[in-house]
Amino acid sequence: GQNIDQPTEMTATEGAIVQINCTYQTSGFNGLFWYQQHAGEAPTFLSYNVLDGLEEKGRFSSFLSRSKGYSYLLLKELQMKDSASYLCAVTDSNYQLIWGAGTKLIIKP
Amino acid sequence: SQTIHQWPATLVQPVGSPLSLECTVEGTSNPNLYWYRQAAGRGLQLLFYSVGIGQISSEVPQNLSASRPQDRQFILSSKKLLLSDSGFYLCAWSPQDRGAAEAFFGQGTRLTVV
C-alpha cells in the first residue's frame, strides 16, 4: 500500500529552527510537496522537490532523498504566524497526490 | 490568473437531507479537478477526481457522488447525508498539461451533519 508518515505534533519556540520530517512509501514517485494549512483554512503550497537535495525559499527549506524515501521541511526564525499544520504529499506513478496526515506545529513565545 | 471558488463556506444539514457543493475554476482550461475531505486532525482523503467533462473517478466507496457538467465546474452531491459525512470538504484543481503539478485549493466547506 501507499503510506506517508510524519509526526502528529511538534512544539518549537519563537525565533528558533524546527525540522519536520516525512517518510514515504508509494508506487512510483513524481515529486514531493509541502503545504501549510492554518486551522479552518485550505492548504497553501510551500515547496516542491523532485530531485535530491535542498530547495531554499526564504525562511523555509525543503530537502529530498529519493533513495531513502525521505524529506524534511526546515523552518527558520520561527514566527507565531507559523503555527499551522504542515502537510507532506507525494505524487505517485499515476500522478495522483498521496497525502500525509499533517504535522501540527505549535509555536510558543 | 487562475482562481477557484467553492461554496458555501459553512453548512449545517440534518441527517437524511441532500447535499450539493459547487466548485468553479477561472482562468484555465481543462484542469484536473478534485474533491477532498478532511476529518478533524486528519490528512486529506481524496474522494473524487476528474480529468475532463463527464469523467469522474471515485477513490472511496460512500454515499457521495460527483459530477462535472462543464469544463471548470465540479459538484459534490449526496441524496441522503449521514452523520459520518461531517467534515471539511476541499475542492482543488491542477493543470492537466503538467504531470506532477501542485494542487490549488478552494476555501473549503465546513459541513456539519446533525
PDB file of C-alpha atoms in Angstrom:
ATOM      1  CA  GLY A   1       0.000   0.000   0.000  1.00  0.00           C
ATOM      2  CA  GLN A   2       0.932   3.649  -0.176  1.00  0.00           C
ATOM      3  CA  ASN A   3       1.961   5.367   3.004  1.00  0.00           C
ATOM      4  CA  ILE A   4       3.236   8.736   4.116  1.00  0.00           C
ATOM      5  CA  ASP A   5       4.394   9.246   7.695  1.00  0.00           C
ATOM      6  CA  GLN A   6       5.018  12.484   9.523  1.00  0.00           C
ATOM      7  CA  PRO A   7       4.881  13.361  13.225  1.00  0.00           C
ATOM      8  CA  THR A   8       1.470  14.282  14.549  1.00  0.00           C
ATOM      9  CA  GLU A   9       2.550  17.320  16.523  1.00  0.00           C
ATOM     10  CA  MET A  10       5.664  19.356  17.250  1.00  0.00           C
ATOM     11  CA  THR A  11       6.357  22.299  19.525  1.00  0.00           C
ATOM     12  CA  ALA A  12       9.006  24.973  18.990  1.00  0.00           C
ATOM     13  CA  THR A  13       9.953  28.383  20.322  1.00  0.00           C
ATOM     14  CA  GLU A  14       9.573  31.675  18.511  1.00  0.00           C
ATOM     15  CA  GLY A  15      12.833  32.601  16.758  1.00  0.00           C
ATOM     16  CA  ALA A  16      14.133  29.021  16.755  1.00  0.00           C
ATOM     17  CA  ILE A  17      14.514  26.456  13.975  1.00  0.00           C
ATOM     18  CA  VAL A  18      12.337  23.373  13.508  1.00  0.00           C
ATOM     19  CA  GLN A  19      12.613  20.403  11.151  1.00  0.00           C
ATOM     20  CA  ILE A  20       9.518  18.418  10.165  1.00  0.00           C
ATOM     21  CA  ASN A  21      10.272  15.000   8.727  1.00  0.00           C
ATOM     22  CA  CYS A  22       8.295  12.994   6.191  1.00  0.00           C
ATOM     23  CA  THR A  23       8.909   9.443   5.029  1.00  0.00           C
ATOM     24  CA  TYR A  24       7.017   7.859   2.174  1.00  0.00           C
ATOM     25  CA  GLN A  25       6.363   4.528   0.501  1.00  0.00           C
ATOM     26  CA  THR A  26       4.481   4.958  -2.765  1.00  0.00           C
ATOM     27  CA  SER A  27       4.022   3.182  -6.078  1.00  0.00           C
ATOM     28  CA  GLY A  28       6.362   5.361  -8.073  1.00  0.00           C
ATOM     29  CA  PHE A  29       7.488   8.897  -7.395  1.00  0.00           C
ATOM     30  CA  ASN A  30       6.971  12.057  -9.389  1.00  0.00           C
ATOM     31  CA  GLY A  31       7.592  14.707  -6.793  1.00  0.00           C
ATOM     32  CA  LEU A  32       7.008  15.711  -3.197  1.00  0.00           C
ATOM     33  CA  PHE A  33       5.077  18.732  -1.985  1.00  0.00           C
ATOM     34  CA  TRP A  34       4.865  20.563   1.305  1.00  0.00           C
ATOM     35  CA  TYR A  35       1.736  22.530   2.119  1.00  0.00           C
ATOM     36  CA  GLN A  36       0.866  24.800   5.036  1.00  0.00           C
ATOM     37  CA  GLN A  37      -2.641  24.724   6.467  1.00  0.00           C
ATOM     38  CA  HIS A  38      -3.901  27.113   9.121  1.00  0.00           C
ATOM     39  CA  ALA A  39      -6.819  25.899  11.209  1.00  0.00           C
ATOM     40  CA  GLY A  40     -10.086  26.049   9.295  1.00  0.00           C
ATOM     41  CA  GLU A  41      -8.430  27.130   6.060  1.00  0.00           C
ATOM     42  CA  ALA A  42      -7.393  25.437   2.839  1.00  0.00           C
ATOM     43  CA  PRO A  43      -3.806  24.219   2.367  1.00  0.00           C
ATOM     44  CA  THR A  44      -1.416  26.561   0.589  1.00  0.00           C
ATOM     45  CA  PHE A  45       1.605  25.482  -1.416  1.00  0.00           C
ATOM     46  CA  LEU A  46       5.050  25.849   0.170  1.00  0.00           C
ATOM     47  CA  SER A  47       7.542  23.809  -1.830  1.00  0.00           C
ATOM     48  CA  TYR A  48       8.123  21.124  -4.426  1.00  0.00           C
ATOM     49  CA  ASN A  49      11.044  18.680  -4.687  1.00  0.00           C
ATOM     50  CA  VAL A  50      11.559  16.188  -7.478  1.00  0.00           C
ATOM     51  CA  LEU A  51      15.366  15.859  -7.417  1.00  0.00           C
ATOM     52  CA  ASP A  52      17.549  15.036  -4.441  1.00  0.00           C
ATOM     53  CA  GLY A  53      18.810  17.969  -2.476  1.00  0.00           C
ATOM     54  CA  LEU A  54      17.768  21.119  -0.733  1.00  0.00           C
ATOM     55  CA  GLU A  55      15.369  23.752  -2.072  1.00  0.00           C
ATOM     56  CA  GLU A  56      15.509  27.051  -0.220  1.00  0.00           C
ATOM     57  CA  LYS A  57      12.779  29.662  -0.253  1.00  0.00           C
ATOM     58  CA  GLY A  58      13.231  32.426   2.286  1.00  0.00           C
ATOM     59  CA  ARG A  59      12.805  31.102   5.820  1.00  0.00           C
ATOM     60  CA  PHE A  60      11.597  27.745   4.532  1.00  0.00           C
ATOM     61  CA  SER A  61      13.711  24.984   3.015  1.00  0.00           C
ATOM     62  CA  SER A  62      12.765  21.501   1.856  1.00  0.00           C
ATOM     63  CA  PHE A  63      15.073  18.528   1.419  1.00  0.00           C
ATOM     64  CA  LEU A  64      14.553  15.294  -0.515  1.00  0.00           C
ATOM     65  CA  SER A  65      16.342  11.938  -0.614  1.00  0.00           C
ATOM     66  CA  ARG A  66      14.602   9.659  -3.096  1.00  0.00           C
ATOM     67  CA  SER A  67      16.753   6.648  -2.252  1.00  0.00           C
ATOM     68  CA  LYS A  68      15.681   6.898   1.398  1.00  0.00           C
ATOM     69  CA  GLY A  69      12.078   7.896   0.719  1.00  0.00           C
ATOM     70  CA  TYR A  70      12.625  10.861   2.985  1.00  0.00           C
ATOM     71  CA  SER A  71      12.021  14.579   3.054  1.00  0.00           C
ATOM     72  CA  TYR A  72      12.099  17.326   5.615  1.00  0.00           C
ATOM     73  CA  LEU A  73      10.780  20.851   5.836  1.00  0.00           C
ATOM     74  CA  LEU A  74      13.037  23.263   7.701  1.00  0.00           C
ATOM     75  CA  LEU A  75      11.578  26.435   9.149  1.00  0.00           C
ATOM     76  CA  LYS A  76      13.989  29.102  10.402  1.00  0.00           C
ATOM     77  CA  GLU A  77      13.439  32.207  12.546  1.00  0.00           C
ATOM     78  CA  LEU A  78      10.064  30.903  13.633  1.00  0.00           C
ATOM     79  CA  GLN A  79       7.241  33.376  13.962  1.00  0.00           C
ATOM     80  CA  MET A  80       3.950  32.961  15.770  1.00  0.00           C
ATOM     81  CA  LYS A  81       2.137  33.004  12.422  1.00  0.00           C
ATOM     82  CA  ASP A  82       3.977  29.802  11.503  1.00  0.00           C
ATOM     83  CA  SER A  83       1.705  27.925  13.897  1.00  0.00           C
ATOM     84  CA  ALA A  84      -0.170  25.666  11.495  1.00  0.00           C
ATOM     85  CA  SER A  85      -0.317  22.136  10.175  1.00  0.00           C
ATOM     86  CA  TYR A  86       2.262  21.130   7.600  1.00  0.00           C
ATOM     87  CA  LEU A  87       1.220  18.520   5.059  1.00  0.00           C
ATOM     88  CA  CYS A  88       3.579  16.309   3.092  1.00  0.00           C
ATOM     89  CA  ALA A  89       2.231  14.949  -0.211  1.00  0.00           C
ATOM     90  CA  VAL A  90       3.794  12.694  -2.848  1.00  0.00           C
ATOM     91  CA  THR A  91       2.814  12.330  -6.485  1.00  0.00           C
ATOM     92  CA  ASP A  92       2.808   8.654  -7.418  1.00  0.00           C
ATOM     93  CA  SER A  93       3.385   6.927 -10.762  1.00  0.00           C
ATOM     94  CA  ASN A  94      -0.153   7.853 -11.851  1.00  0.00           C
ATOM     95  CA  TYR A  95       0.454  11.493 -10.911  1.00  0.00           C
ATOM     96  CA  GLN A  96      -2.010  11.225  -8.049  1.00  0.00           C
ATOM     97  CA  LEU A  97      -1.263  13.127  -4.859  1.00  0.00           C
ATOM     98  CA  ILE A  98      -0.937  10.925  -1.791  1.00  0.00           C
ATOM     99  CA  TRP A  99      -1.269  12.941   1.424  1.00  0.00           C
ATOM    100  CA  GLY A 100       0.220  12.570   4.858  1.00  0.00           C
ATOM    101  CA  ALA A 101      -1.953  13.302   7.889  1.00  0.00           C
ATOM    102  CA  GLY A 102      -0.060  16.514   8.609  1.00  0.00           C
ATOM    103  CA  THR A 103       2.115  17.770  11.439  1.00  0.00           C
ATOM    104  CA  LYS A 104       0.607  20.317  13.782  1.00  0.00           C
ATOM    105  CA  LEU A 105       3.301  22.848  14.672  1.00  0.00           C
ATOM    106  CA  ILE A 106       2.802  24.830  17.869  1.00  0.00           C
ATOM    107  CA  ILE A 107       4.957  27.921  18.336  1.00  0.00           C
ATOM    108  CA  LYS A 108       5.495  29.204  21.875  1.00  0.00           C
ATOM    109  CA  PRO A 109       6.730  32.690  22.725  1.00  0.00           C
TER     110      PRO A 109
ATOM    111  CA  SER B   1      -4.569  34.496 -13.131  1.00  0.00           C
ATOM    112  CA  GLN B   2      -6.362  31.379 -12.045  1.00  0.00           C
ATOM    113  CA  THR B   3      -8.877  31.357  -9.216  1.00  0.00           C
ATOM    114  CA  ILE B   4     -11.019  28.693  -7.630  1.00  0.00           C
ATOM    115  CA  HIS B   5     -14.348  29.342  -5.961  1.00  0.00           C
ATOM    116  CA  GLN B   6     -16.044  26.954  -3.595  1.00  0.00           C
ATOM    117  CA  TRP B   7     -19.291  27.494  -1.739  1.00  0.00           C
ATOM    118  CA  PRO B   8     -20.807  27.573   0.762  1.00  0.00           C
ATOM    119  CA  ALA B   9     -18.111  28.122   3.399  1.00  0.00           C
ATOM    120  CA  THR B  10     -20.146  26.508   6.169  1.00  0.00           C
ATOM    121  CA  LEU B  11     -23.189  24.278   6.100  1.00  0.00           C
ATOM    122  CA  VAL B  12     -25.306  22.584   8.751  1.00  0.00           C
ATOM    123  CA  GLN B  13     -27.591  19.886   7.409  1.00  0.00           C
ATOM    124  CA  PRO B  14     -29.855  17.312   9.083  1.00  0.00           C
ATOM    125  CA  VAL B  15     -29.267  13.604   8.654  1.00  0.00           C
ATOM    126  CA  GLY B  16     -31.031  12.294   5.571  1.00  0.00           C
ATOM    127  CA  SER B  17     -31.063  15.618   3.739  1.00  0.00           C
ATOM    128  CA  PRO B  18     -29.459  16.099   0.305  1.00  0.00           C
ATOM    129  CA  LEU B  19     -26.171  17.875  -0.321  1.00  0.00           C
ATOM    130  CA  SER B  20     -24.782  19.916  -3.163  1.00  0.00           C
ATOM    131  CA  LEU B  21     -21.406  21.632  -3.006  1.00  0.00           C
ATOM    132  CA  GLU B  22     -20.200  23.553  -6.000  1.00  0.00           C
ATOM    133  CA  CYS B  23     -16.732  24.462  -7.185  1.00  0.00           C
ATOM    134  CA  THR B  24     -15.712  26.533 -10.194  1.00  0.00           C
ATOM    135  CA  VAL B  25     -12.319  27.399 -11.605  1.00  0.00           C
ATOM    136  CA  GLU B  26     -11.490  30.514 -13.608  1.00  0.00           C
ATOM    137  CA  GLY B  27      -8.541  31.428 -15.757  1.00  0.00           C
ATOM    138  CA  THR B  28      -7.564  27.969 -17.005  1.00  0.00           C
ATOM    139  CA  SER B  29      -8.875  25.336 -19.370  1.00  0.00           C
ATOM    140  CA  ASN B  30      -9.257  21.591 -18.987  1.00  0.00           C
ATOM    141  CA  PRO B  31      -7.984  21.407 -15.399  1.00  0.00           C
ATOM    142  CA  ASN B  32      -7.801  18.269 -13.292  1.00  0.00           C
ATOM    143  CA  LEU B  33     -10.411  18.689 -10.547  1.00  0.00           C
ATOM    144  CA  TYR B  34     -10.523  17.078  -7.122  1.00  0.00           C
ATOM    145  CA  TRP B  35     -12.793  16.742  -4.119  1.00  0.00           C
ATOM    146  CA  TYR B  36     -11.100  16.010  -0.797  1.00  0.00           C
ATOM    147  CA  ARG B  37     -12.454  15.502   2.701  1.00  0.00           C
ATOM    148  CA  GLN B  38     -10.519  16.223   5.854  1.00  0.00           C
ATOM    149  CA  ALA B  39     -11.746  14.900   9.188  1.00  0.00           C
ATOM    150  CA  ALA B  40     -10.709  16.803  12.307  1.00  0.00           C
ATOM    151  CA  GLY B  41      -6.957  16.411  12.900  1.00  0.00           C
ATOM    152  CA  ARG B  42      -6.561  14.131   9.916  1.00  0.00           C
ATOM    153  CA  GLY B  43      -4.966  14.330   6.489  1.00  0.00           C
ATOM    154  CA  LEU B  44      -6.682  14.860   3.177  1.00  0.00           C
ATOM    155  CA  GLN B  45      -8.726  11.982   1.813  1.00  0.00           C
ATOM    156  CA  LEU B  46      -9.271  12.038  -1.941  1.00  0.00           C
ATOM    157  CA  LEU B  47     -12.939  11.433  -2.731  1.00  0.00           C
ATOM    158  CA  PHE B  48     -13.205  12.079  -6.470  1.00  0.00           C
ATOM    159  CA  TYR B  49     -11.077  13.354  -9.286  1.00  0.00           C
ATOM    160  CA  SER B  50     -11.870  14.331 -12.845  1.00  0.00           C
ATOM    161  CA  VAL B  51      -9.681  14.764 -15.911  1.00  0.00           C
ATOM    162  CA  GLY B  52     -12.468  16.039 -18.164  1.00  0.00           C
ATOM    163  CA  ILE B  53     -16.187  16.726 -18.593  1.00  0.00           C
ATOM    164  CA  GLY B  54     -18.222  13.737 -17.514  1.00  0.00           C
ATOM    165  CA  GLN B  55     -15.112  11.801 -16.443  1.00  0.00           C
ATOM    166  CA  ILE B  56     -15.239  11.048 -12.732  1.00  0.00           C
ATOM    167  CA  SER B  57     -13.091   8.618 -10.768  1.00  0.00           C
ATOM    168  CA  SER B  58     -14.139   7.604  -7.280  1.00  0.00           C
ATOM    169  CA  GLU B  59     -11.486   6.732  -4.734  1.00  0.00           C
ATOM    170  CA  VAL B  60     -13.618   5.808  -1.752  1.00  0.00           C
ATOM    171  CA  PRO B  61     -16.993   3.999  -1.844  1.00  0.00           C
ATOM    172  CA  GLN B  62     -19.581   6.071   0.013  1.00  0.00           C
ATOM    173  CA  ASN B  63     -22.927   7.757  -0.337  1.00  0.00           C
ATOM    174  CA  LEU B  64     -21.406  10.746  -2.116  1.00  0.00           C
ATOM    175  CA  SER B  65     -21.229  11.368  -5.848  1.00  0.00           C
ATOM    176  CA  ALA B  66     -19.568  13.930  -8.076  1.00  0.00           C
ATOM    177  CA  SER B  67     -20.363  15.429 -11.442  1.00  0.00           C
ATOM    178  CA  ARG B  68     -18.571  17.675 -13.908  1.00  0.00           C
ATOM    179  CA  PRO B  69     -21.224  19.210 -16.151  1.00  0.00           C
ATOM    180  CA  GLN B  70     -18.851  21.851 -17.528  1.00  0.00           C
ATOM    181  CA  ASP B  71     -15.102  22.018 -18.029  1.00  0.00           C
ATOM    182  CA  ARG B  72     -14.486  24.210 -14.972  1.00  0.00           C
ATOM    183  CA  GLN B  73     -17.357  23.147 -12.732  1.00  0.00           C
ATOM    184  CA  PHE B  74     -17.214  20.312 -10.228  1.00  0.00           C
ATOM    185  CA  ILE B  75     -20.143  19.367  -7.992  1.00  0.00           C
ATOM    186  CA  LEU B  76     -20.206  17.117  -4.931  1.00  0.00           C
ATOM    187  CA  SER B  77     -23.596  15.655  -4.056  1.00  0.00           C
ATOM    188  CA  SER B  78     -25.391  13.309  -1.757  1.00  0.00           C
ATOM    189  CA  LYS B  79     -29.005  12.135  -1.766  1.00  0.00           C
ATOM    190  CA  LYS B  80     -29.085  11.413   1.965  1.00  0.00           C
ATOM    191  CA  LEU B  81     -26.444  12.679   4.360  1.00  0.00           C
ATOM    192  CA  LEU B  82     -25.086  10.565   7.203  1.00  0.00           C
ATOM    193  CA  LEU B  83     -23.601  11.810  10.462  1.00  0.00           C
ATOM    194  CA  SER B  84     -20.242  10.443   9.304  1.00  0.00           C
ATOM    195  CA  ASP B  85     -20.302  12.818   6.331  1.00  0.00           C
ATOM    196  CA  SER B  86     -19.408  15.712   8.614  1.00  0.00           C
ATOM    197  CA  GLY B  87     -16.028  17.198   7.825  1.00  0.00           C
ATOM    198  CA  PHE B  88     -14.092  19.812   5.914  1.00  0.00           C
ATOM    199  CA  TYR B  89     -14.541  19.440   2.153  1.00  0.00           C
ATOM    200  CA  LEU B  90     -11.995  20.900  -0.201  1.00  0.00           C
ATOM    201  CA  CYS B  91     -12.146  21.349  -3.933  1.00  0.00           C
ATOM    202  CA  ALA B  92      -8.838  21.621  -5.780  1.00  0.00           C
ATOM    203  CA  TRP B  93      -7.506  21.924  -9.313  1.00  0.00           C
ATOM    204  CA  SER B  94      -4.195  21.221 -11.007  1.00  0.00           C
ATOM    205  CA  PRO B  95      -3.001  21.895 -14.565  1.00  0.00           C
ATOM    206  CA  GLN B  96      -3.514  18.913 -16.810  1.00  0.00           C
ATOM    207  CA  ASP B  97      -0.603  19.667 -19.094  1.00  0.00           C
ATOM    208  CA  ARG B  98       1.908  19.197 -16.283  1.00  0.00           C
ATOM    209  CA  GLY B  99       2.180  15.665 -14.998  1.00  0.00           C
ATOM    210  CA  ALA B 100       3.312  16.434 -11.489  1.00  0.00           C
ATOM    211  CA  ALA B 101       1.791  19.738 -10.588  1.00  0.00           C
ATOM    212  CA  GLU B 102       0.799  21.393  -7.371  1.00  0.00           C
ATOM    213  CA  ALA B 103      -2.846  21.481  -6.383  1.00  0.00           C
ATOM    214  CA  PHE B 104      -4.623  24.781  -5.752  1.00  0.00           C
ATOM    215  CA  PHE B 105      -7.390  24.656  -3.182  1.00  0.00           C
ATOM    216  CA  GLY B 106     -10.701  26.409  -2.740  1.00  0.00           C
ATOM    217  CA  GLN B 107     -11.594  27.932   0.604  1.00  0.00           C
ATOM    218  CA  GLY B 108     -13.254  24.739   1.819  1.00  0.00           C
ATOM    219  CA  THR B 109     -16.723  23.936   3.139  1.00  0.00           C
ATOM    220  CA  ARG B 110     -17.219  23.034   6.788  1.00  0.00           C
ATOM    221  CA  LEU B 111     -20.129  20.557   6.757  1.00  0.00           C
ATOM    222  CA  THR B 112     -21.825  19.564   9.985  1.00  0.00           C
ATOM    223  CA  VAL B 113     -24.492  16.890   9.773  1.00  0.00           C
ATOM    224  CA  VAL B 114     -26.814  16.956  12.783  1.00  0.00           C
TER     225      VAL B 114
END
